[in-house]
Every structure is written in C-alpha cells, then in structure tokens.
N, CA, C and O atoms as a GROMACS GRO file, in nm:
protein
  336
    1MET      N    1   0.085  -0.117   0.000
    1MET     CA    2   0.000   0.000   0.000
    1MET      C    3   0.089   0.123   0.000
    1MET      O    4   0.184   0.132   0.078
    2ALA      N    5   0.059   0.216  -0.086
    2ALA     CA    6   0.135   0.341  -0.094
    2ALA      C    7   0.088   0.438   0.014
    2ALA      O    8  -0.031   0.442   0.048
    3VAL      N    9   0.180   0.514   0.066
    3VAL     CA   10   0.148   0.616   0.163
    3VAL      C   11   0.126   0.747   0.088
    3VAL      O   12   0.210   0.787   0.007
    4THR      N   13   0.014   0.813   0.116
    4THR     CA   14  -0.014   0.940   0.051
    4THR      C   15  -0.036   1.048   0.156
    4THR      O   16  -0.091   1.022   0.263
    5LEU      N   17   0.008   1.167   0.126
    5LEU     CA   18  -0.010   1.281   0.214
    5LEU      C   19  -0.140   1.351   0.176
    5LEU      O   20  -0.154   1.399   0.063
    6ASP      N   21  -0.233   1.357   0.270
    6ASP     CA   22  -0.361   1.422   0.244
    6ASP      C   23  -0.347   1.573   0.257
    6ASP      O   24  -0.393   1.648   0.171
    7THR      N   25  -0.284   1.616   0.362
    7THR     CA   26  -0.266   1.759   0.383
    7THR      C   27  -0.149   1.782   0.478
    7THR      O   28  -0.113   1.694   0.557
    8LYS      N   29  -0.092   1.898   0.468
    8LYS     CA   30   0.018   1.937   0.555
    8LYS      C   31  -0.022   2.065   0.624
    8LYS      O   32  -0.060   2.162   0.559
    9GLY      N   33  -0.015   2.065   0.756
    9GLY     CA   34  -0.056   2.181   0.832
    9GLY      C   35   0.046   2.293   0.827
    9GLY      O   36   0.164   2.271   0.798
   10ALA      N   37  -0.001   2.410   0.854
   10ALA     CA   38   0.085   2.528   0.859
   10ALA      C   39   0.156   2.533   0.993
   10ALA      O   40   0.119   2.464   1.088
   11THR      N   41   0.258   2.614   0.999
   11THR     CA   42   0.327   2.637   1.125
   11THR      C   43   0.235   2.718   1.216
   11THR      O   44   0.183   2.822   1.176
   12LEU      N   45   0.216   2.670   1.336
   12LEU     CA   46   0.128   2.736   1.431
   12LEU      C   47   0.209   2.777   1.553
   12LEU      O   48   0.292   2.701   1.601
   13HIS      N   49   0.184   2.895   1.602
   13HIS     CA   50   0.249   2.942   1.724
   13HIS      C   51   0.145   2.939   1.834
   13HIS      O   52   0.038   2.999   1.821
   14GLN      N   53   0.176   2.869   1.941
   14GLN     CA   54   0.077   2.845   2.044
   14GLN      C   55   0.123   2.896   2.179
   14GLN      O   56   0.241   2.884   2.215
   15SER      N   57   0.030   2.951   2.254
   15SER     CA   58   0.054   2.987   2.392
   15SER      C   59   0.010   2.871   2.480
   15SER      O   60  -0.063   2.783   2.435
   16SER      N   61   0.054   2.871   2.601
   16SER     CA   62   0.022   2.764   2.694
   16SER      C   63  -0.129   2.746   2.708
   16SER      O   64  -0.202   2.842   2.727
   17GLY      N   65  -0.173   2.622   2.697
   17GLY     CA   66  -0.313   2.589   2.719
   17GLY      C   67  -0.406   2.616   2.603
   17GLY      O   68  -0.527   2.596   2.616
   18VAL      N   69  -0.354   2.659   2.490
   18VAL     CA   70  -0.437   2.690   2.374
   18VAL      C   71  -0.434   2.572   2.278
   18VAL      O   72  -0.328   2.514   2.255
   19GLY      N   73  -0.548   2.536   2.220
   19GLY     CA   74  -0.553   2.426   2.126
   19GLY      C   75  -0.582   2.472   1.985
   19GLY      O   76  -0.614   2.589   1.961
   20TYR      N   77  -0.570   2.380   1.892
   20TYR     CA   78  -0.597   2.407   1.751
   20TYR      C   79  -0.689   2.302   1.695
   20TYR      O   80  -0.689   2.188   1.743
   21SER      N   81  -0.768   2.337   1.596
   21SER     CA   82  -0.856   2.243   1.528
   21SER      C   83  -0.786   2.192   1.402
   21SER      O   84  -0.734   2.270   1.323
   22ILE      N   85  -0.785   2.060   1.386
   22ILE     CA   86  -0.725   1.996   1.270
   22ILE      C   87  -0.833   1.913   1.204
   22ILE      O   88  -0.908   1.843   1.272
   23SER      N   89  -0.843   1.920   1.072
   23SER     CA   90  -0.940   1.840   0.997
   23SER      C   91  -0.873   1.718   0.939
   23SER      O   92  -0.766   1.726   0.880
   24VAL      N   93  -0.938   1.603   0.956
   24VAL     CA   94  -0.889   1.477   0.900
   24VAL      C   95  -0.989   1.429   0.797
   24VAL      O   96  -1.109   1.420   0.825
   25ALA      N   97  -0.941   1.398   0.676
   25ALA     CA   98  -1.028   1.349   0.569
   25ALA      C   99  -1.076   1.208   0.600
   25ALA      O  100  -1.018   1.138   0.683
   26SER      N  101  -1.182   1.167   0.532
   26SER     CA  102  -1.242   1.037   0.561
   26SER      C  103  -1.185   0.924   0.475
   26SER      O  104  -1.259   0.835   0.434
   27ASN      N  105  -1.055   0.928   0.449
   27ASN     CA  106  -0.990   0.819   0.376
   27ASN      C  107  -0.975   0.698   0.469
   27ASN      O  108  -0.983   0.712   0.591
   28SER      N  109  -0.952   0.580   0.412
   28SER     CA  110  -0.928   0.462   0.495
   28SER      C  111  -0.782   0.460   0.539
   28SER      O  112  -0.699   0.530   0.483
   29ASN      N  113  -0.753   0.381   0.639
   29ASN     CA  114  -0.616   0.364   0.691
   29ASN      C  115  -0.550   0.497   0.726
   29ASN      O  116  -0.441   0.528   0.679
   30ARG      N  117  -0.618   0.576   0.809
   30ARG     CA  118  -0.569   0.708   0.846
   30ARG      C  119  -0.465   0.702   0.957
   30ARG      O  120  -0.470   0.615   1.044
   31MET      N  121  -0.371   0.796   0.952
   31MET     CA  122  -0.275   0.817   1.059
   31MET      C  123  -0.248   0.967   1.066
   31MET      O  124  -0.215   1.030   0.965
   32LEU      N  125  -0.261   1.023   1.185
   32LEU     CA  126  -0.235   1.165   1.206
   32LEU      C  127  -0.102   1.177   1.280
   32LEU      O  128  -0.081   1.111   1.382
   33VAL      N  129  -0.012   1.261   1.228
   33VAL     CA  130   0.118   1.284   1.290
   33VAL      C  131   0.129   1.432   1.326
   33VAL      O  132   0.101   1.519   1.244
   34VAL      N  133   0.170   1.459   1.448
   34VAL     CA  134   0.189   1.595   1.496
   34VAL      C  135   0.334   1.610   1.537
   34VAL      O  136   0.384   1.533   1.619
   35CYS      N  137   0.402   1.709   1.480
   35CYS     CA  138   0.543   1.736   1.512
   35CYS      C  139   0.551   1.871   1.583
   35CYS      O  140   0.497   1.971   1.535
   36LEU      N  141   0.617   1.873   1.697
   36LEU     CA  142   0.629   1.995   1.776
   36LEU      C  143   0.774   2.040   1.783
   36LEU      O  144   0.863   1.958   1.803
   37GLN      N  145   0.797   2.168   1.767
   37GLN     CA  146   0.928   2.228   1.790
   37GLN      C  147   0.911   2.323   1.906
   37GLN      O  148   0.830   2.415   1.900
   38LEU      N  149   0.987   2.301   2.014
   38LEU     CA  150   0.965   2.373   2.138
   38LEU      C  151   1.095   2.431   2.192
   38LEU      O  152   1.202   2.376   2.167
   39PRO      N  153   1.086   2.541   2.265
   39PRO     CA  154   1.205   2.588   2.336
   39PRO      C  155   1.238   2.490   2.449
   39PRO      O  156   1.152   2.416   2.495
   40SER      N  157   1.362   2.491   2.491
   40SER     CA  158   1.405   2.393   2.592
   40SER      C  159   1.329   2.404   2.724
   40SER      O  160   1.321   2.307   2.798
   41SER      N  161   1.274   2.521   2.752
   41SER     CA  162   1.202   2.540   2.878
   41SER      C  163   1.058   2.487   2.872
   41SER      O  164   0.993   2.474   2.976
   42ALA      N  165   1.009   2.456   2.753
   42ALA     CA  166   0.869   2.411   2.738
   42ALA      C  167   0.852   2.266   2.785
   42ALA      O  168   0.942   2.184   2.767
   43VAL      N  169   0.738   2.239   2.843
   43VAL     CA  170   0.705   2.104   2.888
   43VAL      C  171   0.572   2.065   2.825
   43VAL      O  172   0.473   2.138   2.839
   44VAL      N  173   0.568   1.951   2.756
   44VAL     CA  174   0.444   1.900   2.697
   44VAL      C  175   0.393   1.791   2.790
   44VAL      O  176   0.461   1.692   2.816
   45THR      N  177   0.271   1.810   2.840
   45THR     CA  178   0.213   1.710   2.930
   45THR      C  179   0.126   1.611   2.856
   45THR      O  180   0.111   1.497   2.899
   46SER      N  181   0.068   1.654   2.743
   46SER     CA  182  -0.013   1.562   2.663
   46SER      C  183  -0.043   1.623   2.527
   46SER      O  184  -0.045   1.745   2.512
   47VAL      N  185  -0.066   1.537   2.430
   47VAL     CA  186  -0.113   1.578   2.298
   47VAL      C  187  -0.233   1.490   2.269
   47VAL      O  188  -0.223   1.368   2.273
   48THR      N  189  -0.347   1.552   2.239
   48THR     CA  190  -0.469   1.476   2.213
   48THR      C  191  -0.530   1.519   2.081
   48THR      O  192  -0.505   1.630   2.032
   49TYR      N  193  -0.609   1.430   2.025
   49TYR     CA  194  -0.689   1.462   1.906
   49TYR      C  195  -0.829   1.409   1.933
   49TYR      O  196  -0.847   1.290   1.956
   50ASP      N  197  -0.926   1.497   1.930
   50ASP     CA  198  -1.065   1.462   1.957
   50ASP      C  199  -1.080   1.392   2.092
   50ASP      O  200  -1.158   1.298   2.106
   51GLY      N  201  -1.002   1.437   2.190
   51GLY     CA  202  -1.010   1.382   2.325
   51GLY      C  203  -0.934   1.253   2.346
   51GLY      O  204  -0.936   1.198   2.456
   52VAL      N  205  -0.867   1.202   2.243
   52VAL     CA  206  -0.793   1.076   2.253
   52VAL      C  207  -0.643   1.108   2.259
   52VAL      O  208  -0.592   1.184   2.177
   53ALA      N  209  -0.575   1.049   2.356
   53ALA     CA  210  -0.431   1.073   2.372
   53ALA      C  211  -0.355   1.018   2.252
   53ALA      O  212  -0.381   0.907   2.206
   54MET      N  213  -0.260   1.097   2.205
   54MET     CA  214  -0.173   1.053   2.096
   54MET      C  215  -0.049   0.988   2.157
   54MET      O  216  -0.012   1.020   2.271
   55THR      N  217   0.015   0.899   2.084
   55THR     CA  218   0.133   0.827   2.130
   55THR      C  219   0.259   0.902   2.090
   55THR      O  220   0.272   0.945   1.975
   56GLN      N  221   0.352   0.918   2.186
   56GLN     CA  222   0.478   0.984   2.153
   56GLN      C  223   0.565   0.887   2.075
   56GLN      O  224   0.591   0.774   2.119
   57LEU      N  225   0.610   0.931   1.959
   57LEU     CA  226   0.694   0.849   1.871
   57LEU      C  227   0.841   0.880   1.892
   57LEU      O  228   0.924   0.789   1.892
   58ASP      N  229   0.874   1.008   1.911
   58ASP     CA  230   1.014   1.047   1.921
   58ASP      C  231   1.026   1.176   2.001
   58ASP      O  232   0.934   1.257   2.007
   59PHE      N  233   1.142   1.193   2.064
   59PHE     CA  234   1.173   1.314   2.137
   59PHE      C  235   1.322   1.337   2.122
   59PHE      O  236   1.402   1.245   2.142
   60GLU      N  237   1.361   1.459   2.087
   60GLU     CA  238   1.502   1.491   2.067
   60GLU      C  239   1.529   1.632   2.113
   60GLU      O  240   1.446   1.722   2.094
   61GLU      N  241   1.644   1.653   2.175
   61GLU     CA  242   1.684   1.786   2.216
   61GLU      C  243   1.815   1.820   2.147
   61GLU      O  244   1.910   1.741   2.151
   62THR      N  245   1.820   1.936   2.084
   62THR     CA  246   1.940   1.978   2.011
   62THR      C  247   1.978   2.118   2.051
   62THR      O  248   1.903   2.186   2.122
   63GLY      N  249   2.092   2.162   2.006
   63GLY     CA  250   2.134   2.300   2.028
   63GLY      C  251   2.243   2.310   2.133
   63GLY      O  252   2.285   2.211   2.192
   64GLY      N  253   2.287   2.432   2.155
   64GLY     CA  254   2.391   2.459   2.251
   64GLY      C  255   2.335   2.506   2.383
   64GLY      O  256   2.216   2.490   2.411
   65ASP      N  257   2.421   2.564   2.465
   65ASP     CA  258   2.381   2.609   2.598
   65ASP      C  259   2.276   2.720   2.593
   65ASP      O  260   2.192   2.729   2.683
   66ILE      N  261   2.281   2.803   2.490
   66ILE     CA  262   2.191   2.918   2.485
   66ILE      C  263   2.062   2.887   2.410
   66ILE      O  264   1.955   2.932   2.452
   67ASP      N  265   2.068   2.811   2.303
   67ASP     CA  266   1.952   2.794   2.215
   67ASP      C  267   1.912   2.648   2.200
   67ASP      O  268   1.906   2.596   2.089
   68ASN      N  269   1.884   2.582   2.311
   68ASN     CA  270   1.837   2.443   2.303
   68ASN      C  271   1.696   2.439   2.247
   68ASN      O  272   1.613   2.524   2.280
   69THR      N  273   1.670   2.343   2.163
   69THR     CA  274   1.537   2.325   2.104
   69THR      C  275   1.497   2.180   2.122
   69THR      O  276   1.580   2.090   2.106
   70ARG      N  277   1.372   2.157   2.155
   70ARG     CA  278   1.318   2.021   2.168
   70ARG      C  279   1.226   1.994   2.050
   70ARG      O  280   1.151   2.081   2.006
   71PHE      N  281   1.232   1.872   2.001
   71PHE     CA  282   1.143   1.826   1.895
   71PHE      C  283   1.071   1.702   1.946
   71PHE      O  284   1.134   1.609   1.996
   72ALA      N  285   0.940   1.701   1.933
   72ALA     CA  286   0.861   1.587   1.976
   72ALA      C  287   0.764   1.550   1.864
   72ALA      O  288   0.705   1.638   1.801
   73THR      N  289   0.748   1.420   1.841
   73THR     CA  290   0.657   1.371   1.738
   73THR      C  291   0.556   1.277   1.802
   73THR      O  292   0.593   1.185   1.876
   74TYR      N  293   0.429   1.300   1.773
   74TYR     CA  294   0.319   1.219   1.826
   74TYR      C  295   0.236   1.168   1.709
   74TYR      O  296   0.233   1.230   1.602
   75TYR      N  297   0.167   1.054   1.730
   75TYR     CA  298   0.081   1.001   1.624
   75TYR      C  299  -0.041   0.934   1.684
   75TYR      O  300  -0.045   0.900   1.803
   76ILE      N  301  -0.141   0.916   1.598
   76ILE     CA  302  -0.260   0.839   1.635
   76ILE      C  303  -0.306   0.766   1.509
   76ILE      O  304  -0.312   0.824   1.401
   77LEU      N  305  -0.339   0.639   1.524
   77LEU     CA  306  -0.388   0.560   1.412
   77LEU      C  307  -0.540   0.565   1.408
   77LEU      O  308  -0.606   0.558   1.512
   78GLY      N  309  -0.595   0.577   1.289
   78GLY     CA  310  -0.741   0.579   1.272
   78GLY      C  311  -0.811   0.690   1.345
   78GLY      O  312  -0.912   0.665   1.411
   79PRO      N  313  -0.760   0.815   1.336
   79PRO     CA  314  -0.828   0.925   1.407
   79PRO      C  315  -0.968   0.949   1.350
   79PRO      O  316  -0.996   0.917   1.234
   80SER      N  317  -1.053   1.005   1.433
   80SER     CA  318  -1.186   1.039   1.385
   80SER      C  319  -1.174   1.144   1.275
   80SER      O  320  -1.078   1.221   1.272
   81THR      N  321  -1.271   1.147   1.186
   81THR     CA  322  -1.266   1.239   1.072
   81THR      C  323  -1.335   1.371   1.107
   81THR      O  324  -1.407   1.381   1.206
   82GLY      N  325  -1.312   1.470   1.022
   82GLY     CA  326  -1.373   1.600   1.043
   82GLY      C  327  -1.282   1.692   1.122
   82GLY      O  328  -1.168   1.658   1.152
   83ALA      N  329  -1.334   1.808   1.155
   83ALA     CA  330  -1.258   1.907   1.231
   83ALA      C  331  -1.268   1.877   1.380
   83ALA      O  332  -1.378   1.871   1.435
   84ASN      N  333  -1.156   1.859   1.442
   84ASN     CA  334  -1.149   1.831   1.587
   84ASN      C  335  -1.033   1.908   1.647
   84ASN      O  336  -1.009   1.899   1.768
   0.00000   0.00000   0.00000
C-alpha cells in the first residue's frame, strides 16, 4: 500500500493551554502525525486529538547552551474524521 499525504498543516504558534482544530479526511487507513518544535524550557504534558491521547513516537533535544530546542513527534492511528 502506498502512503499518501492528504494535507500538511501550517506552522502554528501556540501559547500555553491553547488548542488548535485539525481536519482529518475520511480516507481509509488514516494516521495523524503531529510534530512539535519547542524551546528547551517548554514542557508537553499531553497531545490529544478529539479527546484521545496521541502516542509519543520520538523526542530529541538539540542545540547549545543558549539555544536548546526540543522536537517531539506524536501520532494516532485511525483518528476520527472532520474538524477536531
């Protein structure tokens, strides 16, 4: 089975406690991936889609003493469709 990209989200800048709505198309075999780029001081306690916890796939911290950046990737298989 070929993997196809349905849509790619824009870069979003978020304040603490603020969420975003993401639309998922009604194709079969869906997987939603969320990639976060965070300052080193940021702490992610959870990532959810439509109230369902997403699974952390990867976490990496890069940079020097002054400009550390964290990257975190989360996914969910078979997410509900529509805007959530």
